[in-house]
Coordinates of C-alpha atoms and ligand atoms in Angstrom, one line a residue:
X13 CA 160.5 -25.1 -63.6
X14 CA 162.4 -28.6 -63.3
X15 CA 161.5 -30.3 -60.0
X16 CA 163.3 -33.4 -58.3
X17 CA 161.1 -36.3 -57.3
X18 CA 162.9 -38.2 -54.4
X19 CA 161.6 -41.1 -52.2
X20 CA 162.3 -41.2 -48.7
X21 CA 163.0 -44.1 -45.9
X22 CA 166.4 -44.7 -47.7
X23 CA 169.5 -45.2 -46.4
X24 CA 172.5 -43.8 -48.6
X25 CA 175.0 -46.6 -49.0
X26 CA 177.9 -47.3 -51.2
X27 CA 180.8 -45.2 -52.6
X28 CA 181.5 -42.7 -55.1
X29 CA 184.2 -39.9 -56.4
X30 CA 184.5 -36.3 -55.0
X31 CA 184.5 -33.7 -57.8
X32 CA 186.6 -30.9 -58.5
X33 CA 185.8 -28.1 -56.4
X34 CA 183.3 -25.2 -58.1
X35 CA 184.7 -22.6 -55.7
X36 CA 188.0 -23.3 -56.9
X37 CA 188.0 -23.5 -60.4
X38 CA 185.7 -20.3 -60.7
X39 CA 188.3 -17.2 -59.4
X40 CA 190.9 -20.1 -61.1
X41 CA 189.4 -19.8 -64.3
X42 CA 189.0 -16.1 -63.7
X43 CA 192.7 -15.4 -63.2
X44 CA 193.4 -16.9 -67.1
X45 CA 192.9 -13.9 -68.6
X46 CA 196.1 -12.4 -67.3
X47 CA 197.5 -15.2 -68.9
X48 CA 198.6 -14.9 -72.7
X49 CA 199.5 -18.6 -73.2
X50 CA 197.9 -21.8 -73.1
X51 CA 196.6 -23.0 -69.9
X52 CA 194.6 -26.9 -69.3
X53 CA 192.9 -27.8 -66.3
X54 CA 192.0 -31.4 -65.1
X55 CA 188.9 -32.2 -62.7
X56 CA 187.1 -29.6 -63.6
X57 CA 183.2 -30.3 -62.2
X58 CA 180.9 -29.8 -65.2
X59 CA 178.6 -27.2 -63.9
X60 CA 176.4 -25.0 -65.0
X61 CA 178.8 -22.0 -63.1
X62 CA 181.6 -23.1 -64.5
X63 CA 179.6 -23.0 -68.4
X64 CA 178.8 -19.5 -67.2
X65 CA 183.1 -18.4 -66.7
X66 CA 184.0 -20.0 -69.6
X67 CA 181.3 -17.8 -71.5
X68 CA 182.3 -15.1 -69.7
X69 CA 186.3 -15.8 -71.3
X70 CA 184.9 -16.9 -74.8
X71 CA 183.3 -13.6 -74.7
X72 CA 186.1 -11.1 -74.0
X73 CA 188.3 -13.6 -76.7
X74 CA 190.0 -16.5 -75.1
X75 CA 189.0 -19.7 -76.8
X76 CA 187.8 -22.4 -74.8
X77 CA 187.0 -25.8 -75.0
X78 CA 185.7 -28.2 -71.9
X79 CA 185.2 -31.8 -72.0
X80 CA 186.1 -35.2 -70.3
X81 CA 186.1 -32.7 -67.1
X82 CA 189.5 -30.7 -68.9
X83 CA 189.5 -27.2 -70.1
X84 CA 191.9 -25.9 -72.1
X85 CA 192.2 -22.1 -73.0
X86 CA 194.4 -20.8 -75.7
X87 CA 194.8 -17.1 -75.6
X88 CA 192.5 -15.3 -78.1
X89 CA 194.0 -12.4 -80.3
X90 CA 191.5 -9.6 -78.9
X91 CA 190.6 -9.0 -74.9
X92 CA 187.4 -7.0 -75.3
X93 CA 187.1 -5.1 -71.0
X94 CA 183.6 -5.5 -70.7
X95 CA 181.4 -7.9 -69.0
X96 CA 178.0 -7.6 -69.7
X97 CA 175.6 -7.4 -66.1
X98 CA 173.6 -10.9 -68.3
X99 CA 176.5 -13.2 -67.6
X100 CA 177.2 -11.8 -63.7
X101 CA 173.9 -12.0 -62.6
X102 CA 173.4 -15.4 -63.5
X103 CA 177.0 -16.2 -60.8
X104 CA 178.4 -13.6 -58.8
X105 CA 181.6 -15.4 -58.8
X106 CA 181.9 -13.8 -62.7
X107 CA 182.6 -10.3 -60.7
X108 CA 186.0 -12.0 -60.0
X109 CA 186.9 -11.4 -63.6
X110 CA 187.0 -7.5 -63.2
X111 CA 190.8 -6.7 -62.0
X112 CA 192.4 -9.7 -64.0
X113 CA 190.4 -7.9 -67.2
X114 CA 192.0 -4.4 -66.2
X115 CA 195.3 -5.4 -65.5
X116 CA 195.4 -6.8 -69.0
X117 CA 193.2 -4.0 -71.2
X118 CA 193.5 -1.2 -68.6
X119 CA 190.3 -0.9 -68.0
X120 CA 187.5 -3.4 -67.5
X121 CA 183.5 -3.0 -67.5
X122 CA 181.6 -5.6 -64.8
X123 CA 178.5 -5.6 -64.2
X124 CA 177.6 -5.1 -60.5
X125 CA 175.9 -8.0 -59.0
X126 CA 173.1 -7.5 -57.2
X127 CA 171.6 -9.0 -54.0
X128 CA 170.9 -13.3 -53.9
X129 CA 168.7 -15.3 -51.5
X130 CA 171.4 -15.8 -49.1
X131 CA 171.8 -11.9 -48.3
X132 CA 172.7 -8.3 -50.0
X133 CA 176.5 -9.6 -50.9
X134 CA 178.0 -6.6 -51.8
X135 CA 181.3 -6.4 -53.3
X136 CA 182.7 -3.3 -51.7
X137 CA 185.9 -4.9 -49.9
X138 CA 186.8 -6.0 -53.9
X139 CA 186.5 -2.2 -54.8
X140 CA 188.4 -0.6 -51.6
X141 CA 190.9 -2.8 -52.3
X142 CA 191.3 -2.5 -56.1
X143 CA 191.4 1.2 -55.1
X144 CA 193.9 0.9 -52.2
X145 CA 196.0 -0.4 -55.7
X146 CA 195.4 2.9 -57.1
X147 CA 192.9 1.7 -59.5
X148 CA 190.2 4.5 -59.9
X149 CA 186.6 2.5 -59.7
X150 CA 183.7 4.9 -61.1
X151 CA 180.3 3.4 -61.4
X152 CA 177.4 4.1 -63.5
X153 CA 174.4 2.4 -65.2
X154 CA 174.8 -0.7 -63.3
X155 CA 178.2 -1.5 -64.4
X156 CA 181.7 -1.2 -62.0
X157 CA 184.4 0.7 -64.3
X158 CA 188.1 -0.2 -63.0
X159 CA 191.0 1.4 -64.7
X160 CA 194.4 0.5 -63.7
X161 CA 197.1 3.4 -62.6
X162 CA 200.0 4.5 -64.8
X163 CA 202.3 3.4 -62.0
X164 CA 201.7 1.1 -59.0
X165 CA 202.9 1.8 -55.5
X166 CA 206.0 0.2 -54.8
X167 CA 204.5 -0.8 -50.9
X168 CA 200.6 -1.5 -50.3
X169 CA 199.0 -2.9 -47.9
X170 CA 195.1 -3.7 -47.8
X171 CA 193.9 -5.1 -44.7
X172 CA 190.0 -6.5 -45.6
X173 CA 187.6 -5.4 -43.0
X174 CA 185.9 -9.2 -43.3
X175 CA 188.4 -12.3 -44.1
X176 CA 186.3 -12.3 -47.6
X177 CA 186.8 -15.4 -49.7
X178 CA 186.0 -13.9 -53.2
X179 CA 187.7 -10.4 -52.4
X180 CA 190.6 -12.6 -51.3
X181 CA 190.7 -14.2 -54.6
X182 CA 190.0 -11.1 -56.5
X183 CA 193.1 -8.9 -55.0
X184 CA 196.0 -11.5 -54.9
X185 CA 195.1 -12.6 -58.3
X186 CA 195.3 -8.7 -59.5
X187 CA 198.3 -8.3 -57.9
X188 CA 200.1 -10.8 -59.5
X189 CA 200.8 -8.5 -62.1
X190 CA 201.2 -5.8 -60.5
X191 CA 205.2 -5.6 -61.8
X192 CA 207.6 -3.5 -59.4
X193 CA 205.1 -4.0 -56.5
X194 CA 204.9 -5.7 -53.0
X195 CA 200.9 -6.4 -52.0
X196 CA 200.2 -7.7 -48.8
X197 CA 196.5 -8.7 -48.4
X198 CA 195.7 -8.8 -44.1
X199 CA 192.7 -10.2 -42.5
X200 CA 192.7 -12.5 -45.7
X201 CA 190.2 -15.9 -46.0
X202 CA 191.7 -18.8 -45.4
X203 CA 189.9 -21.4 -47.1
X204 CA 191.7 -24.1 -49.0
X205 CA 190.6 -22.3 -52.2
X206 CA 192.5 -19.3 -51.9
X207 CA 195.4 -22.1 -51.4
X208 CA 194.8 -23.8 -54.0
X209 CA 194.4 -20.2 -56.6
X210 CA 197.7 -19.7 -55.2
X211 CA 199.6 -22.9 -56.4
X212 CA 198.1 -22.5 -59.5
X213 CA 199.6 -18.8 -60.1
X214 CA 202.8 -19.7 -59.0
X215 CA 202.6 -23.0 -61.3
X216 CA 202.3 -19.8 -63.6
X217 CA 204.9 -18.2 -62.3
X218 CA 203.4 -15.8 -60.1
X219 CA 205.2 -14.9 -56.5
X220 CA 202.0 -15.4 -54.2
X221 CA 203.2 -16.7 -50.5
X222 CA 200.7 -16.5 -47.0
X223 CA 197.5 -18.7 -48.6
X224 CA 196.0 -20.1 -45.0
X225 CA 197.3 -17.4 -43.1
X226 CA 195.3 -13.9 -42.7
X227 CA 198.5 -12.2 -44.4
X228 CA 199.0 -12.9 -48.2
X229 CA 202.0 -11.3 -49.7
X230 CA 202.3 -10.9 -53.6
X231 CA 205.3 -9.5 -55.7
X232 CA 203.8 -8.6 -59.0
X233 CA 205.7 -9.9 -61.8
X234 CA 205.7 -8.7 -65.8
X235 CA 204.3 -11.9 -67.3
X236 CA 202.6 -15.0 -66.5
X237 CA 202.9 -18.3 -68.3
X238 CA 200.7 -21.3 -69.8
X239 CA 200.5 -24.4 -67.0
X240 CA 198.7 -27.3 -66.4
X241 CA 196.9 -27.8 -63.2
X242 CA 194.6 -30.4 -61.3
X243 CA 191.7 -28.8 -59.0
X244 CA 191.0 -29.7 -55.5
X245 CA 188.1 -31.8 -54.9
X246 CA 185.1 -30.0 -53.5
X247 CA 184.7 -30.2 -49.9
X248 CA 181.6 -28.8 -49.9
X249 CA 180.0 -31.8 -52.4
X250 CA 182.1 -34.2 -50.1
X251 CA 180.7 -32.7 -47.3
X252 CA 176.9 -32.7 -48.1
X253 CA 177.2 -36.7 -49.3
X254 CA 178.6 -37.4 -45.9
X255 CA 176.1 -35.2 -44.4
X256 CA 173.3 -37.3 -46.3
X257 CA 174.7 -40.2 -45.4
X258 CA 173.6 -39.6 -41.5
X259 CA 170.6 -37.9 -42.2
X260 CA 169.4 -41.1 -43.9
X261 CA 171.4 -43.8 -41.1
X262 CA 173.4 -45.1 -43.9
X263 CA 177.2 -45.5 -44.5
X264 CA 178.9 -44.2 -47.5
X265 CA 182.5 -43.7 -48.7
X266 CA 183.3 -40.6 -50.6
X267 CA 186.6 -41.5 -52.3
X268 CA 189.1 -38.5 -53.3
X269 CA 188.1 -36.4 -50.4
X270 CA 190.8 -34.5 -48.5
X271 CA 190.1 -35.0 -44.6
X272 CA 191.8 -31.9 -43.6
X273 CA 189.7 -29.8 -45.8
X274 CA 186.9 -31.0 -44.0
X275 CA 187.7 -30.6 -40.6
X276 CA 185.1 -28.8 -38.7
X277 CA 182.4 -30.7 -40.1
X278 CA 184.2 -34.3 -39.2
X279 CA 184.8 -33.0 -35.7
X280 CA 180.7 -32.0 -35.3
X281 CA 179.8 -34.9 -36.4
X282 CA 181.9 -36.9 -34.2
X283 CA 180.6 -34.7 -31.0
X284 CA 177.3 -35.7 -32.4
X285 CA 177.9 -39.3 -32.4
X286 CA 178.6 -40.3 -35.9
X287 CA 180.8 -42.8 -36.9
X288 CA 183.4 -41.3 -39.4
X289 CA 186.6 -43.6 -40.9
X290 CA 189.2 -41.4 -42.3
X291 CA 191.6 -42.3 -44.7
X292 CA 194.2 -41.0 -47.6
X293 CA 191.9 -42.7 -49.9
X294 CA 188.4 -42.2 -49.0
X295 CA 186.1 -40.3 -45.9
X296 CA 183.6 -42.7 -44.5
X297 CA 180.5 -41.2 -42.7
X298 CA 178.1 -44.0 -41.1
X299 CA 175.1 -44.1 -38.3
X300 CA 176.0 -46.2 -35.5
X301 CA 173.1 -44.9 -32.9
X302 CA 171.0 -42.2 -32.0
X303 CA 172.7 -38.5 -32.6
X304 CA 173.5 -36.0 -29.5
X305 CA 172.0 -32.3 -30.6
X306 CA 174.9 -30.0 -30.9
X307 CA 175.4 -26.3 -31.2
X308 CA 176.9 -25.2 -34.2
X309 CA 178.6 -22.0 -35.4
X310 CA 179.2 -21.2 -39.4
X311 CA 182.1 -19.1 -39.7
X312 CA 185.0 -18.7 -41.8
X313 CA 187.5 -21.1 -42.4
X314 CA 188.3 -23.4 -40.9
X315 CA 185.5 -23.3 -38.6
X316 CA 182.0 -24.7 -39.7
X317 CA 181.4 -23.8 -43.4
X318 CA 178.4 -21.8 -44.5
X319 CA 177.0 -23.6 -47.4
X320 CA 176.7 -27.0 -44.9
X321 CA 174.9 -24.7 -42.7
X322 CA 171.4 -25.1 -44.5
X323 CA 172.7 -29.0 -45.0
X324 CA 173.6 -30.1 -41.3
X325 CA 170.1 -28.4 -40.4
X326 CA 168.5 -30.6 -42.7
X327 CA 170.6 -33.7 -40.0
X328 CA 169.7 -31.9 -36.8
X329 CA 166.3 -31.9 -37.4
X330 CA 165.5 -35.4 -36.2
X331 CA 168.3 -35.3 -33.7
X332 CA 166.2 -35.8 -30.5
X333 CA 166.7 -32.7 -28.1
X334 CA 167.4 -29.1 -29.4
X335 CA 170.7 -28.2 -31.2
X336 CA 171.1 -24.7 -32.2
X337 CA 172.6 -23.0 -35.5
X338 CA 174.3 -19.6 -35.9
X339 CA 175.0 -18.4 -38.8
X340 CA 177.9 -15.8 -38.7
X341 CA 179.0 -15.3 -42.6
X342 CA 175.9 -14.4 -44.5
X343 CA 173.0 -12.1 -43.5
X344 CA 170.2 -14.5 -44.6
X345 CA 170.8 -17.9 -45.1
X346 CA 167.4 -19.6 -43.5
X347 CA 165.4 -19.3 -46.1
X348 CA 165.2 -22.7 -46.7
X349 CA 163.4 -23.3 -43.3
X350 CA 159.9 -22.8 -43.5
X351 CA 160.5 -25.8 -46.3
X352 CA 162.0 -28.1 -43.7
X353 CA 159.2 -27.1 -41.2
X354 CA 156.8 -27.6 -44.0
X355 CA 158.4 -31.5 -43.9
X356 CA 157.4 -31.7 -40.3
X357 CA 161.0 -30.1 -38.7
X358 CA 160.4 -28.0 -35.8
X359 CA 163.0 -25.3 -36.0
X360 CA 162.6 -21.5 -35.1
X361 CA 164.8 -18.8 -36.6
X362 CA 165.7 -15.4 -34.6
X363 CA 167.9 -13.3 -36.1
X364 CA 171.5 -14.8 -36.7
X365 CA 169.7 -18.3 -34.7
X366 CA 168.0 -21.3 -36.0
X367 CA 166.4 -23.2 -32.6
X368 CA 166.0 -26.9 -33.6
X369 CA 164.3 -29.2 -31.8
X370 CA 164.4 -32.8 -33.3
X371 CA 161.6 -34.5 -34.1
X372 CA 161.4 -38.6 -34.8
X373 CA 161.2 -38.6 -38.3
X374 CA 160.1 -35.9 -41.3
X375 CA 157.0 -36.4 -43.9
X376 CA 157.6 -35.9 -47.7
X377 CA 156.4 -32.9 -49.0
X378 CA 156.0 -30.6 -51.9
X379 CA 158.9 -27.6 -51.3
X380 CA 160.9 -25.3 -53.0
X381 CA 164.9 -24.8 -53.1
X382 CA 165.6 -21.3 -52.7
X383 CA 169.3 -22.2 -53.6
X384 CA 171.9 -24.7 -54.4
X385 CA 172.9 -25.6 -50.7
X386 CA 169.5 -25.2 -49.7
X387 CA 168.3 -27.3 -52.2
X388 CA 170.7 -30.0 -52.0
X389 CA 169.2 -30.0 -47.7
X390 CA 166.0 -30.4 -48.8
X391 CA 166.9 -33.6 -51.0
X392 CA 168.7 -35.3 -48.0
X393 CA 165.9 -34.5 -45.8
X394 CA 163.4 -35.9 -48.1
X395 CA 165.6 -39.1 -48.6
X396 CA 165.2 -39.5 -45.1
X397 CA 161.8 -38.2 -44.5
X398 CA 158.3 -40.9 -44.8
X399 CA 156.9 -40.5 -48.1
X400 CA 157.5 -38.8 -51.4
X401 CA 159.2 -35.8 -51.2
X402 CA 158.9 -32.6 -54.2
X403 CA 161.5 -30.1 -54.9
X404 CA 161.1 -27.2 -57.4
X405 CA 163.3 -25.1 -58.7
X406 CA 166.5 -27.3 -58.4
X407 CA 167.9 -25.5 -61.1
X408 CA 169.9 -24.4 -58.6
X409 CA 171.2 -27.6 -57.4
X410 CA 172.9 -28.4 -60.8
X411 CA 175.0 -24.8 -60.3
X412 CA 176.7 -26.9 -57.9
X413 CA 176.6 -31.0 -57.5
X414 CA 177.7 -32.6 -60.5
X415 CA 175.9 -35.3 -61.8
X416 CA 174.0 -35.2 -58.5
X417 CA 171.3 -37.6 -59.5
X418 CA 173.9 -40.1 -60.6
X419 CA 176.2 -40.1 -57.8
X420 CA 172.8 -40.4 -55.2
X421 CA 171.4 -43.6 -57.1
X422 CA 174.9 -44.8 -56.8
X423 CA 174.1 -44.7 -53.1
X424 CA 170.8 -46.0 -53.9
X425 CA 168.5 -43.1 -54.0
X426 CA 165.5 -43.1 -55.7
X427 CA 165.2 -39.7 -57.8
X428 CA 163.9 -38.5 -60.4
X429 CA 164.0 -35.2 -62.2
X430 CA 161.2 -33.6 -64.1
X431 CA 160.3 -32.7 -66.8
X432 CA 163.7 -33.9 -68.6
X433 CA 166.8 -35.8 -66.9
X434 CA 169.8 -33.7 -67.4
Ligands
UD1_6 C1 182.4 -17.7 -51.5 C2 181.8 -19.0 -52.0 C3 180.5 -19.3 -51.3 C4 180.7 -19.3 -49.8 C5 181.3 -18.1 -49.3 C6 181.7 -18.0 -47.9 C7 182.6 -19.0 -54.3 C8 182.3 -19.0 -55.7 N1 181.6 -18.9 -53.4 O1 181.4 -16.7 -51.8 O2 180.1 -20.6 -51.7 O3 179.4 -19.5 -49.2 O4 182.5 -17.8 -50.0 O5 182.4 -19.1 -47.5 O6 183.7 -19.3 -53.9 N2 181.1 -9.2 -48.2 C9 180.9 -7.9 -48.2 N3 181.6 -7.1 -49.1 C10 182.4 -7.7 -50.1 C11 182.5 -9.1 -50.1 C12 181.9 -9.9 -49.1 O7 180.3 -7.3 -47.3 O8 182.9 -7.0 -50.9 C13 180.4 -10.1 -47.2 C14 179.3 -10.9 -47.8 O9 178.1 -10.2 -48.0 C15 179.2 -12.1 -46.8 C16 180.6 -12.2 -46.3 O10 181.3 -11.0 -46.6 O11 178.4 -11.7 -45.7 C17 181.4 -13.4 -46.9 O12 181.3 -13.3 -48.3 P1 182.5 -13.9 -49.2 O13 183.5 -14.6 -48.4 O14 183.0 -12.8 -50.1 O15 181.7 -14.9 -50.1 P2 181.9 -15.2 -51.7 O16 183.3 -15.0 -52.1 O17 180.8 -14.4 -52.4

């Protein structure tokens, strides 16, 4: 079990590069198998999830390669429909591969994912809507079944019952294909992912229109072609850097960050007294006095994003006075607490509620990461914390941050990883 070994009483200062987004490139990546020529992507975050999708399309016989953050896929002669539940329980995001994989074989074999630490995350809204496209969904040892219709509607409308992000994804890729059809996705997620899945289908030739609205309208067409496409940086890595940044009174510049993307968290942090410098070039986050305790709600975009939730705890927790958290997207997501109270944080969970009352500073500690976002709190709270903090299991972390040691020493961090440096 590899374990990060950071030292606290450090301010983060300097500047560094946002990477391409994870959440992006995942149901991105995903969509390429409905797509029979070649397709390269630039500023693609080397990740352990996105190693897991491009197994997951070496597998069913696209061939891949990924390096100098670029992938390119040229289509492979056979598409094998089945997705074994191995590669989708290591990254539920994999399940996003299932109505692509139908709508080119017919039929398509997913394992089902189970629960996560965050909460059960079930994946019926993907599988009412696949069958509200006259797909007939049948499961059985483990695995989803999805076998396309002989002939589409000409009209459907699915209206998801939550504005999911990965259902989202899943149904307006599908229905790209979908020839002599009209989709409209309601209640649909906003988040600038699902906008930027959709300039990359119709880069590919796909009629998508509605990303960042709740209404996504699709006309499927017979064919989609090879493309080149640049991700959008990840707001989420942006956002936990600037995050560190006040946790630790320092003052960094995250270069290649889009502000707008961001703008729930940059308005909380301003209520809370943080100096933030917003340009086209670069998002500054620096400390220029004692924090106010806010109240903060996680909820889908664009209000306050969920994986920051466990992150701007990790910030509130010496913010004299009590703030409070609610988390309103995921059924479990303070796991990570009894770490931070381990550190010396004083925060209570009820329910949905995290009570946090501030303390003056945190104490290093030995703790565990219970998963990426939680694990990347738990580093910025031991960078600001007295003493040595441990983390283990931060296998997690490196699913999501890349070169996340790197980019922190750049901002003059002091941590180490054990037993090997990745
Ligand atoms: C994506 C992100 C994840 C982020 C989340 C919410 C990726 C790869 N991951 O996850 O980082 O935290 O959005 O912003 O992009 N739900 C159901 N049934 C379903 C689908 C979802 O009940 O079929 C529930 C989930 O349990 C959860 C809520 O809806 O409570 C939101 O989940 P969803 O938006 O689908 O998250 P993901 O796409 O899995």
């Amino acid at each position: 079990m590899s374990q990060l070994v950071v030292m606290g009483n450090t301010r983060l200062k300097g500047e560094i590069r946002a990477s391409g987004s994870k959440n992006s490139v995942l149901p991105i990546l995903a969509a390429t198998v409905m797509i029979e020529e070649p397709v390269v992507f630039k500023n693609v975050p080397e990740l352990r999830d996105v190693q897991t999708m491009i197994s997951i399309l070496q597998q069913i016989g696209k061939t891949v390669s990924f390096e100098n953050e670029t992938v390119t896929i040229m289509p492979g002669e056979i598409l094998v429909g089945n997705v074994p539940y191995e590669l989708v329980r290591k990254m539920r995001a994999s399940f996003n591969i299932i109505g692509p994989l139908a709508m080119i074989c017919g039929w398509a074999k997913v394992g089902k994912p189970g629960g996560c630490n965050i909460g059960q995350r079930p994946v019926d809204f993907h599988l009412k809507g696949l069958e509200a496209f006259g797909f007939k969904i049948t499961e059985e040892h483990g695995d989803v079944m999805a076998v396309i219709p002989q002939n589409f509607e000409k009209e459907i409308i699915y209206a998801l019952p939550f504005p999911s992000v990965g259902a989202t994804e899943q149904l307006m890729t599908t229905a790209t294909l979908m020839e002599g059809s009209k989709v409209t996705i309601e209640n649909a997620a906003r988040e600038p992912e699902i906008s930027d899945l959709q300039n990359f289908l119709n880069k590919c030739g796909a009629k998508v229109s509605g990303a960042s609205t709740p209404t996504i309208k699709v006309t499927g067409v017979g064919k989609l072609n090879g493309a080149e496409y640049s991700v959008i940086p990840d707001r989420v890595e942006i956002g936990t850097y600037l995050l560190g940044a006040i946790a630790t009174k320092g003052d960094i510049k995250v270069y290649g960050a889009i502000a707008d993307h961001l703008i729930a968290l940059l308005s909380i942090l301003e209520e809370m007294g943080a100096g933030i410098e917003k340009s086209h070039e670069y998002l500054r986050a620096f400390w220029k006095g004692p924090l106010k305790p806010v109240r903060v709600s996680s909820e889908p975009y664009p209000g306050f994003p969920t994986d920051l939730q466990p992150i701007i705890t990790a910030v509130l927790a010496t913010v004299e006075g009590t703030s409070v958290l609610e988390e309103n997207v995921f059924e479990n997501r303070f796991g990570y607490v009894d770490e931070l109270n381990r550190m010396g944080a004083k925060i209570k969970v009820s329910s949905s509620h995290a009570n946090i009352r501030g303390v003056s500073k945190l104490s290093g500690a030995e703790v565990i990461a219970p998963d990426i976002r939680a694990g990347a709190a738990l580093v910025m709270a031991g960078l600001a914390a007295d003493g040595e903090t441990i983390i283990n299991n931060v296998t997690h972390l490196f699913r999501g941050y890349e070169r996340f040691q790197e980019k922190l020493r750049t901002l003059g961090a002091k941590i180490t990883l054990y037993p090997d440096e990745e």
